[in-house]
Short mmCIF file of C-alpha atoms in Angstrom, two decimals:
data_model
loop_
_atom_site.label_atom_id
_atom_site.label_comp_id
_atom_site.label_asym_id
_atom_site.label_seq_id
_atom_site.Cartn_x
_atom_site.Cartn_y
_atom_site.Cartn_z
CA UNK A 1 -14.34 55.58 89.46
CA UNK A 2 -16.12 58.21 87.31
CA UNK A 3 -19.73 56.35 86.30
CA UNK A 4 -17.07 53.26 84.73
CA UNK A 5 -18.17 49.59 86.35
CA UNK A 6 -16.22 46.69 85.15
CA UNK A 7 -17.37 43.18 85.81
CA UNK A 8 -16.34 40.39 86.87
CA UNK A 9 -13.83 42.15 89.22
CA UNK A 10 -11.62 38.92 89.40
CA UNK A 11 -12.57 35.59 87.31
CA UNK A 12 -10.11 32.67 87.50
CA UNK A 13 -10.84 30.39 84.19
CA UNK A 14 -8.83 27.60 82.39
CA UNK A 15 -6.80 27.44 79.30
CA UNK A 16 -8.52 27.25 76.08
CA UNK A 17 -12.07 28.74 77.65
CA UNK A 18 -13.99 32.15 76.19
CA UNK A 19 -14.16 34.74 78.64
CA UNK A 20 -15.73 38.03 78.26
CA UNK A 21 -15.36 41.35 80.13
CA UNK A 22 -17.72 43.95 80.74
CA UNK A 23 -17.19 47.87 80.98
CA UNK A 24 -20.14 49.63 81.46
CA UNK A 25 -20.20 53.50 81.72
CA UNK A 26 -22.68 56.50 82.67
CA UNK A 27 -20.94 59.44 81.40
CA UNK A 28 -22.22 58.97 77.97
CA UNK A 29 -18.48 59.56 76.85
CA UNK A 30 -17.52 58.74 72.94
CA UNK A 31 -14.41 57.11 73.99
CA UNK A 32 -13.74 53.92 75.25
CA UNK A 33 -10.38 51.97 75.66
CA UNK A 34 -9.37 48.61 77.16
CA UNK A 35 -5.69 48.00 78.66
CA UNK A 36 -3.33 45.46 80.48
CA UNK A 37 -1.34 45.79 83.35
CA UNK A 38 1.42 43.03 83.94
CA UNK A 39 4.25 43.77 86.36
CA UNK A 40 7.43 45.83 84.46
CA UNK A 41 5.72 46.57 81.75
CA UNK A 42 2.55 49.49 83.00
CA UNK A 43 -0.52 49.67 80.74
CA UNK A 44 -0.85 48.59 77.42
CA UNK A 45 -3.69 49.46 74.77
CA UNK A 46 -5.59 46.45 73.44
CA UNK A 47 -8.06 48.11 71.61
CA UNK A 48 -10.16 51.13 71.96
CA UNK A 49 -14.02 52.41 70.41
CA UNK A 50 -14.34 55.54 68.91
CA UNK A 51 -18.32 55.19 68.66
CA UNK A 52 -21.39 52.57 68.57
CA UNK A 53 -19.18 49.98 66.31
CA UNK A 54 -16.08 51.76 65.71
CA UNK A 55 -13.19 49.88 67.21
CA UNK A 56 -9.83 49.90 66.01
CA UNK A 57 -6.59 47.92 67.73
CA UNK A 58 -4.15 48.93 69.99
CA UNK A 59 -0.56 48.22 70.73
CA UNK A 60 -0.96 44.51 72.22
CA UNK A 61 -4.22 43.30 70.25
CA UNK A 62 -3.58 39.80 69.22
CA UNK A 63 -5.66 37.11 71.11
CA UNK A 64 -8.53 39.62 71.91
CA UNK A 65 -11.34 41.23 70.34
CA UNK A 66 -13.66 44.20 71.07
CA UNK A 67 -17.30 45.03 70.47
CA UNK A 68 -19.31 47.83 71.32
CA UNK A 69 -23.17 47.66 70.41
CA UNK A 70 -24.25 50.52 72.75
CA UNK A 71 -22.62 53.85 74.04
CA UNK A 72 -22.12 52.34 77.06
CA UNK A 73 -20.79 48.84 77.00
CA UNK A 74 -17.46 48.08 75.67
CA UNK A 75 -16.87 43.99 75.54
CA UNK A 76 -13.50 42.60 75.50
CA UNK A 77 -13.25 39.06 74.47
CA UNK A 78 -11.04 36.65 74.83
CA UNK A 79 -11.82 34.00 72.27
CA UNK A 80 -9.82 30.81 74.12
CA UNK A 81 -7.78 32.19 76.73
CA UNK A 82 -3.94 31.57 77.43
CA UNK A 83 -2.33 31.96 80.56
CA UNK A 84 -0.07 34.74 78.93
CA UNK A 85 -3.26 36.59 79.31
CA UNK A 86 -3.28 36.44 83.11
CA UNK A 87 -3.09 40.16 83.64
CA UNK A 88 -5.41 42.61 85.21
CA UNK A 89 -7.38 44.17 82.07
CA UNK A 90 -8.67 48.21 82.86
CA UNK A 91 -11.42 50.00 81.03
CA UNK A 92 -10.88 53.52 80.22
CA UNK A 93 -13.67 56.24 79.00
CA UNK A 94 -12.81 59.77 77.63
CA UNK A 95 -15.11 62.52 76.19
CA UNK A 96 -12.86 63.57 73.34
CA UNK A 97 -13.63 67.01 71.83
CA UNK A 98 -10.69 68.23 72.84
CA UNK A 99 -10.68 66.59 75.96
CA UNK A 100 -7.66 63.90 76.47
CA UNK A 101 -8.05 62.80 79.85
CA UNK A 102 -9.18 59.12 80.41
CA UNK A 103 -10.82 58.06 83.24
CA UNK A 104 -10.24 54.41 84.65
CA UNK A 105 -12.50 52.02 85.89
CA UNK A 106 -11.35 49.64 89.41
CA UNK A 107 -10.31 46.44 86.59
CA UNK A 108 -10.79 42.99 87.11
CA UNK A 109 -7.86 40.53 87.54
CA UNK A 110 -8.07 37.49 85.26
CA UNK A 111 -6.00 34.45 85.70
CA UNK A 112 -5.85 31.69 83.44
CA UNK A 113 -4.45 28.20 84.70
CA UNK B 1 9.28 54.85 68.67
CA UNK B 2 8.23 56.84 70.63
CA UNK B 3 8.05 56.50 74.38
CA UNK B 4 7.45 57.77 77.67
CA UNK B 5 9.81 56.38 80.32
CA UNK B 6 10.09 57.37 83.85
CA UNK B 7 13.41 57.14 86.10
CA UNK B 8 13.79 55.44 89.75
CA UNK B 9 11.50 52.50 89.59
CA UNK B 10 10.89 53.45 93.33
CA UNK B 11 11.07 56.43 95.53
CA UNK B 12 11.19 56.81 99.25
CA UNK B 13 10.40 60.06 101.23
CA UNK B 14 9.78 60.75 104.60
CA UNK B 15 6.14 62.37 105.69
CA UNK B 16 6.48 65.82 105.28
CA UNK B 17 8.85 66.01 103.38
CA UNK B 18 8.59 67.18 99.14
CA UNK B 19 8.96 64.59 96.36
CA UNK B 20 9.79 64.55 92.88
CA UNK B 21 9.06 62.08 90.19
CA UNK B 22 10.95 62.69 86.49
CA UNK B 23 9.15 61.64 83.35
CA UNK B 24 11.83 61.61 80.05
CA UNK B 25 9.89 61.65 76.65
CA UNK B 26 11.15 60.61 73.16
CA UNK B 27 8.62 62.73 71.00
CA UNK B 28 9.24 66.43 70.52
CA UNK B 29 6.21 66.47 68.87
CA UNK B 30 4.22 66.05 72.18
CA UNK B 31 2.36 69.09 73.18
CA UNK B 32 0.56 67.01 75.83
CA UNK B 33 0.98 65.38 79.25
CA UNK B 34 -1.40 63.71 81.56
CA UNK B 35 0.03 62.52 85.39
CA UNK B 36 -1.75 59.26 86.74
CA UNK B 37 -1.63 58.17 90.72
CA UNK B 38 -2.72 54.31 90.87
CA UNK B 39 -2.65 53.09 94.49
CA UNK B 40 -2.94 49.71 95.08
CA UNK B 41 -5.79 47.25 93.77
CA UNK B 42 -7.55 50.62 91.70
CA UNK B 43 -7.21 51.63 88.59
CA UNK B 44 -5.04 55.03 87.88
CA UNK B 45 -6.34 57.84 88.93
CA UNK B 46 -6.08 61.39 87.24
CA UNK B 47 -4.14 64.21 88.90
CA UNK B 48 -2.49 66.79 86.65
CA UNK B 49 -2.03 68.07 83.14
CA UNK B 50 0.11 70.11 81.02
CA UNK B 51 0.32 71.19 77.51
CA UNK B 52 3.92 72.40 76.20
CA UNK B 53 2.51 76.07 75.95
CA UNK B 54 3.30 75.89 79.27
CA UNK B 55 6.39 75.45 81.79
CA UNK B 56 4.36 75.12 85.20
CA UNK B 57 1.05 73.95 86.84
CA UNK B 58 0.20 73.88 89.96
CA UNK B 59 -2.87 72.13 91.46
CA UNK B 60 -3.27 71.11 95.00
CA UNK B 61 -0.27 70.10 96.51
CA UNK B 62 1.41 69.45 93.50
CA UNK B 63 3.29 71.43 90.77
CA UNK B 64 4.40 69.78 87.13
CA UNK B 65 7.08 71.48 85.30
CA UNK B 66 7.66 70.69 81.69
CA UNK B 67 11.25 71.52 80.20
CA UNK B 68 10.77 70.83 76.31
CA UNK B 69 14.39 71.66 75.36
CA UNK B 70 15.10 68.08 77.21
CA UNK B 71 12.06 66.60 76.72
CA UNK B 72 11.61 66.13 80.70
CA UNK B 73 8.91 66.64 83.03
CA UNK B 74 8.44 66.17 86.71
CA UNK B 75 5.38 65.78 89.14
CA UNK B 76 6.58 67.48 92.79
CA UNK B 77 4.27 66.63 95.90
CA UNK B 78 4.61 69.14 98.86
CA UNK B 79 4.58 67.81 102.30
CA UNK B 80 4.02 64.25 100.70
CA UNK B 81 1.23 62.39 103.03
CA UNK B 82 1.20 58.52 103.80
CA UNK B 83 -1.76 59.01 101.23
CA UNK B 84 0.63 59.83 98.71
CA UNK B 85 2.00 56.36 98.68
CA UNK B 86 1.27 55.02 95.21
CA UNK B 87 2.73 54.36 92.09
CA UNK B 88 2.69 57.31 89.45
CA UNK B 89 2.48 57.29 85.65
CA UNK B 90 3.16 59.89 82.75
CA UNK B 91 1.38 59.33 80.22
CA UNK B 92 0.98 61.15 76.62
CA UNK B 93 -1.89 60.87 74.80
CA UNK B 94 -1.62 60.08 70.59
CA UNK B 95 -4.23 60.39 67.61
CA UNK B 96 -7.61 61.47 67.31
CA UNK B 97 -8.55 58.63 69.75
CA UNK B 98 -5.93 60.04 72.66
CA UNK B 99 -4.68 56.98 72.91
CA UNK B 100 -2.65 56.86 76.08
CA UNK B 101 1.49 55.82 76.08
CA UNK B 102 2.17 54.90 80.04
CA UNK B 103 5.37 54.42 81.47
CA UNK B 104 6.17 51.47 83.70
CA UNK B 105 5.96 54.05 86.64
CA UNK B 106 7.60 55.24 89.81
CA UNK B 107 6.55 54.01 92.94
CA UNK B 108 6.60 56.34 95.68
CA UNK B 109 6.68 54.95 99.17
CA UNK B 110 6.11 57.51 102.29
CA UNK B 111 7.62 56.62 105.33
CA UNK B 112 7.06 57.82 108.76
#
């Protein structure tokens, strides 16, 4: 999966709880971008980094947040956790400079009860 | 908006046999397609790409051919392989950031 390790791999937690997802990366790319995959509706941008503390939201942002304090970790964060965020969450990495292709990590599959 | 939407939820093909998976597009200012394969429990996977400079592209085992006057593109697999059995995304990358637009995708299913 291209250098791109995202942990936990599956992590069942309980409404109203923090959770916090790891993608880690050894491609030293500048890009890095966290989606959702629910059935009927492919994969959605939550937010993406453009650098060491640039983030900026994507198309399905609300209820998450994002930090990225080193090239390669990119933290998604769920601040209390709703079971309409059950989903299986993907980390992406691209080089940029003229480069568009992102490359996927294996996700992990959250569920909330 | 715009969008990038796929037809057949779900194609069947026999082993051997050549497939074809359409991808429709909304934006005719998209110079820029990326074609994902995401087989089950993995994230997608990158196969092809092609930038509207061009018609054709042909990698191994599969071609994409871009018609802009239609805004329509399609991923063909030659002698599609039980391997080939995965669901399949076009996707079309926006901004500085490349931020990806996906489809729902088309699953293709290979049967013996």
């Amino acid at each position: 999966d291209a250098g791109i390790t995202q942990s936990p791999r599956h992590k069942v937690t309980e409404t109203g709880t923090p959770v916090t997802l790891r993608c880690h990366q050894t491609e030293n790319h500048r890009y890095m971008y966290w989606y959702r995959q629910d059935p009927g509706h492919g994969l959605r941008l939550i937010h993406y980094s453009y650098g060491v503390k640039d983030t900026d939201k994507g198309e399905v942002s609300d209820g998450y947040s994002v930090s990225r304090s080193k090239t390669e970790d990119f933290l998604l964060t769920l601040e209390s956790a709703t079971s309409s965020q059950t989903s299986v969450y993907f980390c992406a990495i691209s080089p940029g400079q003229g480069t568009n292709i992102q490359y996927f990590g294996a996700g992990t599959r959250l569920s909330v009860l | 908006g715009e969008s990038v939407g796929l037809h057949l939820p779900t194609l069947s093909v026999q082993e051997g046999d050549n497939s074809i998976i359409n991808c429709a597009y909304s934006n005719s200012a998209s110079d820029y397609f990326i074609w994902y394969k995401q087989e089950s429990g993995k994230g997608p996977q990158f196969i092809i790409d092609i930038r509207s400079n061009m018609d054709k592209r042909q990698g191994q085992r599969v071609t994409v051919l871009l018609n802009k006057t239609v805004k329509h593109l399609s991923l063909q697999i030659a002698a599609t392989q039980p391997g080939d059995s995965a669901v399949y995304f076009c996707a079309d990358p926006t901004g500085t950031a490349s931020k990806l637009t996906f489809g729902t995708g088309t699953r293709l299913q290979v049967t013996l």
